[in-house]
DNA sequence: CAAGGATGTGTAATGTCATAACATTATTGT
DNA sequence: ACAATAATGTTATGACATTACACATCCTTG
């Protein structure tokens, strides 16, 4: 299990790992033209797999992707993202209390959750200081 | 304040209020062709205003819009959405504990939040029963 | 009233994000 | 070797959103 990454997956993963901010699929594609990638699907397919593996997260409010910064992230069941709109930096964290409260609501309402998105947009500490 | 809605805003608001599920901007446009709307921008401009007024919410994970179901919604600072992937129904709720926990994290990290998205995708009680 | 500003509108063109459909090649298990 | 599975390459298309420009309306203020 956790098989090695394929060529395209490796290329996409490296691009995201080296980025300072989330990247759109098309931006990734542009950066991999020289490596032979030509079509959006090549990137999207790699992103799908990497996301399944928990190595990459999709940020719904940005339509962009970011490498996981959280060591054993896919063991966490609920990840929250704090996204700086000035510098693009993303921090991810988990909070058991938040998870318990949301679980409580869904249980009480008979809702079966499949995937939960928590994204906080704003300005990070470094960027708030810069007036 | 809370000025009356303009013609286009009223049309868009009525369309969303009468919908059973979130609608994309282009779906709204299609439903308003007979009322004279011709271009996406006419819908997007109305949606922007309605969202500012708190009458409409954008669901980031769907790229779609829904009429606010929460009476005095814009007084709440944090709304969570439970979105059924089977029937499309959306329920919105707020939770002060969740809000406090997220506020706690941002304060501790010097992050200044502007907008927070919480969206739970899954299946509602009614749809879970249908096996 | 006239001038100016703010807001709403109409339209075309373009930009951005994502998937469908199909053919081919590589990998794996028996 | 053979079949099954997974990955890849390519073209076209679908879906979501914004830029740019022109015009109309309303309101304010000198
Ligand atoms: Zn992670
Ligand atoms: Zn920042
Ligand atoms: Zn609401
Ligand atoms: Zn349902």
Coordinates of C-alpha atoms (C1' of nucleotides) and ligand atoms in Angstrom, one line a residue:
Chain A
X1 CA 0.0 0.0 0.0
X2 CA 0.9 3.7 -0.2
X3 CA 2.5 2.8 -3.5
X4 CA 5.2 5.0 -4.9
X5 CA 4.0 8.0 -6.9
X6 CA 3.9 7.8 -10.7
X7 CA 5.8 10.2 -12.8
X8 CA 3.0 12.8 -13.2
X9 CA 2.1 12.5 -9.6
X10 CA 5.7 13.1 -8.6
X11 CA 6.0 16.2 -10.8
X12 CA 2.8 17.7 -9.4
X13 CA 3.7 16.9 -5.8
X14 CA 7.1 18.5 -6.2
X15 CA 5.6 21.6 -7.7
X16 CA 3.1 22.0 -4.8
X17 CA 5.7 21.2 -2.2
X18 CA 8.0 23.9 -3.5
X19 CA 5.3 26.5 -3.7
X20 CA 4.8 29.3 -1.1
X21 CA 1.1 29.5 -1.7
X22 CA -1.8 27.4 -3.1
X23 CA -1.6 26.8 -6.8
X24 CA -4.4 26.3 -9.3
X25 CA -4.3 23.2 -11.5
X26 CA -3.5 25.4 -14.5
X27 CA -0.7 27.1 -12.8
X28 CA 0.8 23.7 -11.9
X29 CA 0.4 22.8 -15.6
X30 CA 2.2 25.9 -16.7
X31 CA 5.1 25.1 -14.4
X32 CA 5.3 21.6 -15.8
X33 CA 5.2 22.3 -19.5
X34 CA 9.0 21.8 -19.7
X35 CA 8.6 18.4 -18.1
X36 CA 6.2 17.3 -20.9
X37 CA 2.8 17.9 -19.4
X38 CA 0.4 19.3 -22.0
X39 CA -3.1 19.0 -20.8
X40 CA -5.2 19.9 -17.7
X41 CA -6.3 16.3 -17.2
X42 CA -2.7 15.2 -16.6
X43 CA -2.6 17.5 -13.7
X44 CA -6.1 16.9 -12.4
X45 CA -5.7 13.1 -12.4
X46 CA -2.5 13.4 -10.4
X47 CA -4.2 15.8 -8.0
X48 CA -7.1 13.4 -7.5
X49 CA -4.7 10.7 -6.5
X50 CA -2.6 12.9 -4.3
X51 CA -5.7 14.2 -2.6
X52 CA -6.9 10.6 -2.0
X53 CA -3.5 9.8 -0.4
X54 CA -3.8 12.8 1.9
X55 CA -0.7 14.4 0.4
X56 CA -2.5 17.3 -1.1
X57 CA -5.6 19.4 0.0
X58 CA -8.0 21.2 -2.2
X59 CA -9.0 24.6 -0.9
X60 CA -12.6 25.0 -2.0
X61 CA -12.8 28.7 -1.5
X62 CA -9.8 29.3 -3.8
X63 CA -10.3 26.5 -6.3
X64 CA -6.6 25.7 -5.7
X65 CA -4.4 23.0 -4.2
X66 CA -1.8 23.0 -1.5
X67 CA 0.7 20.4 -0.3
X68 CA -0.2 19.0 3.1
X69 CA 1.8 20.6 5.9
X70 CA 0.5 18.4 8.6
X71 CA 2.7 15.4 9.1
X72 CA 0.1 12.6 9.6
X73 CA -2.7 14.6 8.2
X74 CA -5.0 11.9 6.8
X75 CA -5.3 10.4 10.3
X76 CA -7.1 13.6 11.3
X77 CA -10.7 13.5 10.4
X78 CA -11.2 17.2 10.3
X79 CA -8.8 19.8 9.1
X80 CA -9.3 23.5 9.2
X81 CA -7.3 26.0 7.0
X82 CA -6.3 29.5 7.7
X83 CA -5.6 31.2 4.4
X84 CA -3.9 34.6 4.2
X85 CA -5.3 36.7 1.4
X86 CA -2.3 38.9 1.3
X87 CA 0.6 36.5 1.1
X88 CA -1.2 33.3 0.3
X89 CA 0.3 31.3 3.2
X90 CA -1.9 28.5 4.4
X91 CA -1.8 27.0 7.9
X92 CA -3.7 23.9 8.7
X93 CA -4.9 22.7 12.1
X94 CA -7.4 20.4 13.7
X95 CA -9.6 21.0 16.7
X96 CA -11.3 18.1 18.5
X97 CA -13.9 20.4 20.1
X98 CA -15.0 21.8 16.7
X99 CA -15.2 18.2 15.4
X100 CA -17.3 17.1 18.4
X101 CA -19.7 20.0 18.0
X102 CA -20.2 19.4 14.2
X103 CA -20.5 15.7 14.8
X104 CA -23.1 16.5 17.5
X105 CA -25.1 18.6 15.1
X106 CA -25.1 16.0 12.3
X107 CA -26.0 13.2 14.7
X108 CA -28.9 15.2 16.1
X109 CA -30.2 15.9 12.6
X110 CA -29.7 12.5 11.1
X111 CA -27.1 13.9 8.7
X112 CA -24.4 11.6 7.5
X113 CA -21.3 13.6 6.7
X114 CA -18.9 12.7 4.0
X115 CA -16.5 15.6 3.8
X116 CA -16.3 18.8 5.9
X117 CA -14.6 22.0 4.7
X118 CA -13.4 24.6 7.2
X119 CA -11.6 27.6 5.6
X120 CA -10.8 30.8 7.3
X121 CA -9.9 33.6 4.9
X122 CA -8.1 36.7 6.3
X123 CA -4.7 38.0 7.0
X124 CA -1.9 36.2 8.7
X125 CA 0.1 37.7 11.6
X126 CA 2.9 38.8 9.3
X127 CA 0.7 40.6 6.9
X128 CA -1.5 42.3 9.6
X129 CA 1.6 44.1 10.9
X130 CA 2.4 45.6 7.5
X131 CA -0.6 48.0 7.9
Chain B
X1 CA -30.8 51.5 4.8
X2 CA -31.6 48.0 3.6
X3 CA -32.9 49.7 0.5
X4 CA -35.4 48.0 -1.7
X5 CA -34.1 45.6 -4.2
X6 CA -33.5 46.6 -7.8
X7 CA -35.3 44.8 -10.6
X8 CA -32.5 42.3 -11.3
X9 CA -31.9 41.7 -7.6
X10 CA -35.6 41.0 -7.1
X11 CA -35.6 38.5 -10.0
X12 CA -32.6 36.7 -8.7
X13 CA -33.9 36.7 -5.2
X14 CA -37.2 35.2 -6.2
X15 CA -35.5 32.5 -8.2
X16 CA -33.4 31.4 -5.3
X17 CA -36.2 31.6 -2.8
X18 CA -38.3 29.3 -4.9
X19 CA -35.6 26.8 -5.5
X20 CA -35.3 23.5 -3.6
X21 CA -31.6 23.4 -3.9
X22 CA -28.6 25.7 -4.5
X23 CA -28.4 27.1 -8.0
X24 CA -25.4 28.1 -10.0
X25 CA -25.3 31.6 -11.5
X26 CA -25.8 30.2 -15.0
X27 CA -28.8 28.2 -13.9
X28 CA -30.4 31.3 -12.5
X29 CA -29.6 33.1 -15.7
X30 CA -31.4 30.4 -17.7
X31 CA -34.4 30.7 -15.6
X32 CA -34.5 34.4 -16.1
X33 CA -34.1 34.5 -19.9
X34 CA -37.8 35.2 -20.3
X35 CA -37.6 38.1 -17.9
X36 CA -35.0 39.8 -20.1
X37 CA -31.7 38.7 -18.5
X38 CA -29.1 37.9 -21.2
X39 CA -25.6 37.9 -19.6
X40 CA -23.9 36.3 -16.7
X41 CA -22.9 39.6 -15.3
X42 CA -26.4 40.7 -14.7
X43 CA -26.8 37.7 -12.4
X44 CA -23.4 38.0 -10.7
X45 CA -23.9 41.6 -9.9
X46 CA -27.3 40.9 -8.3
X47 CA -25.8 38.0 -6.4
X48 CA -23.0 40.2 -5.1
X49 CA -25.4 42.7 -3.6
X50 CA -27.7 40.1 -2.2
X51 CA -24.8 38.3 -0.6
X52 CA -23.6 41.6 0.9
X53 CA -27.1 42.1 2.4
X54 CA -27.0 38.6 3.8
X55 CA -30.0 37.5 1.8
X56 CA -28.0 35.0 -0.1
X57 CA -25.1 32.7 0.7
X58 CA -22.5 31.4 -1.6
X59 CA -21.6 27.7 -1.1
X60 CA -17.9 27.5 -1.9
X61 CA -17.8 23.8 -2.3
X62 CA -20.5 23.8 -4.9
X63 CA -19.9 27.1 -6.7
X64 CA -23.5 27.8 -6.2
X65 CA -25.9 30.1 -4.3
X66 CA -28.7 29.6 -1.9
X67 CA -31.3 31.9 -0.3
X68 CA -30.7 32.5 3.3
X69 CA -33.0 30.3 5.4
X70 CA -31.9 31.7 8.7
X71 CA -34.1 34.6 9.7
X72 CA -31.6 37.1 11.0
X73 CA -28.7 35.5 9.5
X74 CA -26.3 38.4 9.0
X75 CA -26.4 39.0 12.7
X76 CA -24.6 35.7 13.1
X77 CA -21.0 35.9 12.6
X78 CA -20.4 32.3 11.7
X79 CA -22.8 30.1 9.7
X80 CA -22.2 26.4 8.9
X81 CA -24.0 24.6 6.1
X82 CA -25.0 21.0 5.9
X83 CA -25.4 20.1 2.2
X84 CA -27.1 16.9 1.0
X85 CA -25.4 15.5 -2.0
X86 CA -28.4 13.4 -2.9
X87 CA -31.3 15.8 -2.8
X88 CA -29.4 19.1 -2.7
X89 CA -31.2 20.4 0.5
X90 CA -29.1 22.8 2.5
X91 CA -29.5 23.5 6.2
X92 CA -27.7 26.3 7.9
X93 CA -26.8 26.6 11.6
X94 CA -24.5 28.4 13.9
X95 CA -22.6 27.2 16.9
X96 CA -21.0 29.5 19.4
X97 CA -18.6 26.9 20.6
X98 CA -17.3 26.3 17.2
X99 CA -17.0 30.1 16.7
X100 CA -15.1 30.4 20.0
X101 CA -12.7 27.7 19.2
X102 CA -11.9 29.1 15.8
X103 CA -11.6 32.6 17.2
X104 CA -9.3 31.2 19.8
X105 CA -7.0 29.7 17.2
X106 CA -6.9 32.8 15.1
X107 CA -6.2 35.0 18.1
X108 CA -3.4 32.7 19.3
X109 CA -1.8 32.9 15.9
X110 CA -2.3 36.5 15.2
X111 CA -4.5 35.8 12.3
X112 CA -7.2 38.3 11.4
X113 CA -10.2 36.5 10.0
X114 CA -12.3 38.1 7.3
X115 CA -14.7 35.3 6.3
X116 CA -15.0 31.7 7.5
X117 CA -16.5 28.9 5.5
X118 CA -17.9 25.8 7.1
X119 CA -19.6 23.3 4.7
X120 CA -20.5 19.7 5.6
X121 CA -21.2 17.6 2.5
X122 CA -23.0 14.3 3.0
X123 CA -26.5 12.9 3.0
X124 CA -29.5 14.3 4.9
X125 CA -31.7 12.2 7.2
X126 CA -34.3 11.8 4.5
X127 CA -31.8 10.5 1.9
X128 CA -29.8 8.2 4.3
X129 CA -33.0 6.2 4.9
X130 CA -33.5 5.5 1.2
X131 CA -30.6 3.1 1.3
Chain C
dC1 C1' -31.2 74.3 -12.9
dA2 C1' -26.5 72.3 -14.1
dA3 C1' -22.6 69.7 -12.9
dG4 C1' -20.8 65.9 -10.8
dG5 C1' -20.8 61.5 -8.4
dA6 C1' -22.6 57.1 -7.2
dT7 C1' -25.2 53.3 -8.6
dG8 C1' -27.5 50.2 -11.7
dT9 C1' -27.9 48.3 -16.3
dG10 C1' -26.8 46.0 -21.1
dT11 C1' -23.5 43.6 -24.1
dA12 C1' -19.5 41.4 -25.9
dA13 C1' -15.4 39.3 -25.2
dT14 C1' -12.4 37.0 -22.5
dG15 C1' -10.4 34.5 -18.6
dT16 C1' -10.4 30.6 -15.4
dC17 C1' -11.6 26.0 -13.6
dA18 C1' -12.9 21.2 -14.7
dT19 C1' -14.5 17.0 -17.2
dA20 C1' -16.0 13.8 -21.2
dA21 C1' -14.6 10.8 -24.6
dC22 C1' -11.4 8.1 -26.8
dA23 C1' -7.0 5.8 -28.0
dT24 C1' -2.7 4.1 -26.3
dT25 C1' 0.8 2.3 -23.2
dA26 C1' 2.6 0.4 -18.8
dT27 C1' 2.0 -2.6 -14.9
dT28 C1' 0.5 -6.5 -12.4
dG29 C1' -1.3 -11.2 -11.3
dT30 C1' -1.9 -15.9 -12.7
Chain D
dA1 C1' 1.6 -15.2 -22.6
dC2 C1' -2.7 -13.5 -21.3
dA3 C1' -6.1 -10.8 -19.3
dA4 C1' -7.2 -7.3 -16.0
dT5 C1' -6.1 -3.0 -14.1
dA6 C1' -4.0 1.4 -13.8
dA7 C1' -1.8 5.3 -15.9
dT8 C1' -1.1 8.3 -19.8
dG9 C1' -1.7 11.5 -24.0
dT10 C1' -4.8 14.4 -26.7
dT11 C1' -8.8 16.9 -28.3
dA12 C1' -12.8 19.0 -27.4
dT13 C1' -16.2 20.7 -24.6
dG14 C1' -18.6 22.2 -20.5
dA15 C1' -19.0 25.1 -16.3
dC16 C1' -18.0 29.2 -13.6
dA17 C1' -16.5 34.1 -13.3
dT18 C1' -14.6 38.7 -14.6
dT19 C1' -12.9 42.7 -17.6
dA20 C1' -13.9 46.5 -20.3
dC21 C1' -16.8 49.8 -22.2
dA22 C1' -21.2 52.4 -23.0
dC23 C1' -25.3 54.2 -21.3
dA24 C1' -29.1 55.3 -18.0
dT25 C1' -30.8 56.7 -13.6
dC26 C1' -30.8 58.8 -9.3
dC27 C1' -29.3 61.9 -6.0
dT28 C1' -26.7 65.8 -4.2
dT29 C1' -25.0 70.3 -4.0
dG30 C1' -23.5 74.8 -5.5
Ligands
LIG1 ZN1 -2.9 18.1 5.8
LIG2 ZN1 0.1 36.8 5.1
LIG3 ZN1 -28.3 32.6 6.3
LIG4 ZN1 -31.1 14.7 1.0

